[in-house]
Amino acid sequence: MADEAFHLERIDPAEGLPRAVLYRLRRAGGAPLYCYEFLHPALAATVALFDREREAFLLALRERAPYAGCYCFPGGFIQAGREDIYEAAARELREETGARVARERLQLVDIRSRPDRDPRDHVIDVGFYAEVDRVEAEALDETSAIRWAKAEEMDSLPLAFDHAELWAHVKRMRLRREDYPDFQRDLENL
C-alpha cells in the first residue's frame, strides 16, 4: 500500500460538486478521496439520564484526558456514515455505562457548538434527556466510576466540558414539564 500511486486532481466546477470541494485524491484505478476547503467539526452526543426510582441522574467519571477525573453525562462521538445522532447517543450510553435506552425515549435538549467546548478539536455536541423507571449501570469504556446524583446536588458538581450548560437546559426543560404536563406532547405536535 505504501508504494501505491495517488493522483491529485483539481475539481472542475462544472462537475456540480459543492463549492467547498476543491481537490480529489484518486488512487490508481480506485475511488476518489475528496479534500475540502472547510474543516469539518466532529459530532458527539451526550445523554442526561434520569432514573425515577433512584430520583437521580447518571454521571460518568472520566478516565481519560481531557477532564480525566471529572464527572460528565455519558456520551461520545458519532460513527460517521454508520449511525444517526440518536443511535450514537444510545450506543455511547451503553458502551460507557451499560445503561440501555431506546432511541424513542431520547428527547433532544440542546446543541452546543462553541469552538472551544472541547480542547481536542471543534466538537459539536447534541444533548439528550431520557427518563427510565430503573436502569442498571456500571463503569465501562473510558469510565472509571459512575455516580447517581440527585438534582439538588448537580449544581455543586464540577462537570467536564460544557455539561453544566446541558444540565441548565435539562433543569429548565424539567421545570416546564412540571408546570405544563402536556409540554412534550404539544411540542411533538407542532
Tab-separated table of C-alpha atoms in Angstrom:
chain	number	residue	atom	x	y	z
A	1	MET	CA	0.000	0.000	0.000
A	2	ALA	CA	2.920	2.380	0.666
A	3	ASP	CA	4.003	2.046	-2.990
A	4	GLU	CA	0.522	2.835	-4.292
A	5	ALA	CA	0.313	5.767	-6.677
A	6	PHE	CA	-2.054	8.652	-5.967
A	7	HIS	CA	-3.071	11.414	-8.302
A	8	LEU	CA	-4.262	14.829	-7.107
A	9	GLU	CA	-6.940	16.374	-9.330
A	10	ARG	CA	-8.320	19.909	-9.172
A	11	ILE	CA	-12.095	19.711	-9.433
A	12	ASP	CA	-13.830	21.381	-12.337
A	13	PRO	CA	-16.767	23.489	-11.024
A	14	ALA	CA	-18.808	22.186	-13.952
A	15	GLU	CA	-18.945	18.775	-12.200
A	16	GLY	CA	-21.597	20.177	-9.877
A	17	LEU	CA	-19.957	19.169	-6.600
A	18	PRO	CA	-20.317	21.503	-3.588
A	19	ARG	CA	-18.160	24.623	-3.901
A	20	ALA	CA	-16.211	23.664	-0.774
A	21	VAL	CA	-14.734	20.649	-2.587
A	22	LEU	CA	-11.528	21.817	-4.265
A	23	TYR	CA	-9.487	18.694	-4.906
A	24	ARG	CA	-9.862	14.980	-5.078
A	25	LEU	CA	-7.148	12.444	-4.442
A	26	ARG	CA	-7.504	9.332	-6.535
A	27	ARG	CA	-5.741	6.034	-6.033
A	28	ALA	CA	-4.732	4.425	-9.338
A	29	GLY	CA	-7.942	2.769	-10.518
A	30	GLY	CA	-9.667	3.443	-7.181
A	31	ALA	CA	-12.464	5.539	-5.777
A	32	PRO	CA	-11.721	9.221	-5.164
A	33	LEU	CA	-10.992	10.765	-1.768
A	34	TYR	CA	-12.182	14.380	-1.526
A	35	CYS	CA	-10.304	17.309	0.039
A	36	TYR	CA	-12.419	20.171	1.361
A	37	GLU	CA	-11.610	23.842	1.726
A	38	PHE	CA	-13.514	23.983	5.034
A	39	LEU	CA	-12.626	21.976	8.137
A	40	HIS	CA	-15.253	19.521	9.357
A	41	PRO	CA	-16.051	19.623	13.076
A	42	ALA	CA	-16.535	16.398	14.999
A	43	LEU	CA	-20.044	15.460	16.152
A	44	ALA	CA	-20.872	13.956	19.547
A	45	ALA	CA	-23.956	13.020	21.562
A	46	THR	CA	-24.468	13.233	25.335
A	47	VAL	CA	-27.293	11.783	27.452
A	48	ALA	CA	-28.613	13.184	30.731
A	49	LEU	CA	-30.296	10.020	32.048
A	50	PHE	CA	-32.708	10.283	34.987
A	51	ASP	CA	-33.648	7.169	36.977
A	52	ARG	CA	-37.098	7.759	38.529
A	53	GLU	CA	-36.702	5.051	41.181
A	54	ARG	CA	-33.381	6.463	42.398
A	55	GLU	CA	-34.528	10.038	41.715
A	56	ALA	CA	-31.038	10.692	40.380
A	57	PHE	CA	-29.003	11.406	37.246
A	58	LEU	CA	-26.334	9.071	35.909
A	59	LEU	CA	-22.842	10.575	35.776
A	60	ALA	CA	-19.629	9.019	34.492
A	61	LEU	CA	-16.195	9.730	35.984
A	62	ARG	CA	-13.858	10.319	33.039
A	63	GLU	CA	-10.870	8.014	32.865
A	64	ARG	CA	-9.005	9.822	30.068
A	65	ALA	CA	-7.960	13.348	29.162
A	66	PRO	CA	-9.378	15.793	28.647
A	67	TYR	CA	-11.043	16.229	32.019
A	68	ALA	CA	-9.722	12.946	33.459
A	69	GLY	CA	-11.127	12.583	36.983
A	70	CYS	CA	-14.138	14.832	36.319
A	71	TYR	CA	-17.781	13.826	36.127
A	72	CYS	CA	-19.810	14.202	32.968
A	73	PHE	CA	-23.005	12.929	31.421
A	74	PRO	CA	-22.234	9.805	29.340
A	75	GLY	CA	-21.611	10.449	25.663
A	76	GLY	CA	-19.166	10.392	22.812
A	77	PHE	CA	-18.525	10.656	19.103
A	78	ILE	CA	-20.831	9.589	16.299
A	79	GLN	CA	-19.599	6.838	13.986
A	80	ALA	CA	-19.907	8.908	10.812
A	81	GLY	CA	-21.610	7.173	7.927
A	82	ARG	CA	-22.813	4.291	10.136
A	83	GLU	CA	-25.355	5.773	12.563
A	84	ASP	CA	-27.530	8.793	13.208
A	85	ILE	CA	-27.158	11.009	16.276
A	86	TYR	CA	-29.874	9.178	18.251
A	87	GLU	CA	-28.175	5.830	17.626
A	88	ALA	CA	-24.838	7.370	18.651
A	89	ALA	CA	-26.347	8.661	21.916
A	90	ALA	CA	-27.844	5.266	22.820
A	91	ARG	CA	-24.637	3.429	21.834
A	92	GLU	CA	-22.318	5.715	23.817
A	93	LEU	CA	-24.550	5.476	26.899
A	94	ARG	CA	-24.468	1.673	26.622
A	95	GLU	CA	-20.695	1.489	25.924
A	96	GLU	CA	-19.716	3.756	28.821
A	97	THR	CA	-22.202	2.619	31.480
A	98	GLY	CA	-24.103	-0.441	30.267
A	99	ALA	CA	-27.377	1.532	30.580
A	100	ARG	CA	-29.808	0.809	27.757
A	101	VAL	CA	-32.298	3.361	26.496
A	102	ALA	CA	-34.354	3.044	23.316
A	103	ARG	CA	-33.830	5.876	20.863
A	104	GLU	CA	-37.549	6.734	21.097
A	105	ARG	CA	-37.017	7.713	24.741
A	106	LEU	CA	-34.269	10.222	23.892
A	107	GLN	CA	-35.509	13.808	23.906
A	108	LEU	CA	-33.426	16.470	22.190
A	109	VAL	CA	-32.396	19.123	24.724
A	110	ASP	CA	-29.751	21.290	23.072
A	111	ILE	CA	-26.885	21.620	20.628
A	112	ARG	CA	-23.668	23.115	21.980
A	113	SER	CA	-21.153	24.191	19.376
A	114	ARG	CA	-18.677	26.697	20.788
A	115	PRO	CA	-15.329	26.043	19.075
A	116	ASP	CA	-13.550	25.831	22.469
A	117	ARG	CA	-16.027	23.497	24.248
A	118	ASP	CA	-13.617	20.566	23.791
A	119	PRO	CA	-9.850	21.226	23.921
A	120	ARG	CA	-9.119	18.435	21.414
A	121	ASP	CA	-10.988	19.843	18.429
A	122	HIS	CA	-14.101	21.714	17.385
A	123	VAL	CA	-16.758	19.259	18.592
A	124	ILE	CA	-20.467	19.915	18.195
A	125	ASP	CA	-22.382	18.121	20.948
A	126	VAL	CA	-26.067	17.192	20.776
A	127	GLY	CA	-27.554	16.875	24.270
A	128	PHE	CA	-30.389	14.457	25.044
A	129	TYR	CA	-32.544	13.728	28.084
A	130	ALA	CA	-34.189	10.413	28.954
A	131	GLU	CA	-36.136	9.119	31.937
A	132	VAL	CA	-36.333	5.484	32.952
A	133	ASP	CA	-38.086	3.729	35.836
A	134	ARG	CA	-34.965	1.789	36.812
A	135	VAL	CA	-31.734	1.062	34.990
A	136	GLU	CA	-28.590	-0.810	35.929
A	137	ALA	CA	-25.287	0.887	35.158
A	138	GLU	CA	-21.593	0.282	35.748
A	139	ALA	CA	-18.290	1.877	34.778
A	140	LEU	CA	-17.217	0.560	31.394
A	141	ASP	CA	-15.337	2.046	28.404
A	142	GLU	CA	-13.491	5.300	29.228
A	143	THR	CA	-15.311	5.499	32.581
A	144	SER	CA	-13.545	4.832	35.888
A	145	ALA	CA	-16.698	5.101	38.041
A	146	ILE	CA	-20.344	6.067	37.868
A	147	ARG	CA	-22.363	8.178	40.250
A	148	TRP	CA	-26.074	8.678	40.754
A	149	ALA	CA	-26.523	12.371	41.608
A	150	LYS	CA	-29.723	13.920	42.954
A	151	ALA	CA	-30.986	17.012	41.125
A	152	GLU	CA	-30.186	19.192	44.144
A	153	GLU	CA	-26.526	18.013	44.037
A	154	MET	CA	-25.985	18.697	40.341
A	155	ASP	CA	-25.359	22.454	40.596
A	156	SER	CA	-22.475	21.929	43.034
A	157	LEU	CA	-20.676	19.284	40.956
A	158	PRO	CA	-17.892	20.418	38.607
A	159	LEU	CA	-18.820	18.847	35.268
A	160	ALA	CA	-16.473	18.231	32.330
A	161	PHE	CA	-16.702	20.051	29.002
A	162	ASP	CA	-19.788	22.274	28.928
A	163	HIS	CA	-22.047	19.742	30.630
A	164	ALA	CA	-23.063	22.361	33.233
A	165	GLU	CA	-24.747	24.139	30.332
A	166	LEU	CA	-26.518	20.910	29.295
A	167	TRP	CA	-27.584	20.467	32.943
A	168	ALA	CA	-29.044	24.025	32.980
A	169	HIS	CA	-31.058	23.214	29.848
A	170	VAL	CA	-32.267	19.908	31.318
A	171	LYS	CA	-33.379	21.707	34.506
A	172	ARG	CA	-35.375	24.255	32.502
A	173	MET	CA	-36.976	21.506	30.426
A	174	ARG	CA	-37.953	19.545	33.550
A	175	LEU	CA	-39.460	22.667	35.155
A	176	ARG	CA	-41.529	23.346	32.022
A	177	ARG	CA	-42.787	19.773	32.100
A	178	GLU	CA	-43.814	20.111	35.752
A	179	ASP	CA	-45.584	23.444	35.103
A	180	TYR	CA	-47.107	22.251	31.841
A	181	PRO	CA	-47.585	18.444	31.820
A	182	ASP	CA	-48.582	18.313	28.124
A	183	PHE	CA	-45.461	20.218	27.050
A	184	GLN	CA	-43.697	17.306	25.322
A	185	ARG	CA	-46.850	16.080	23.577
A	186	ASP	CA	-47.694	19.567	22.337
A	187	LEU	CA	-44.109	20.134	21.250
A	188	GLU	CA	-44.185	16.933	19.182
A	189	ASN	CA	-47.474	18.015	17.556
A	190	LEU	CA	-46.119	21.358	16.281
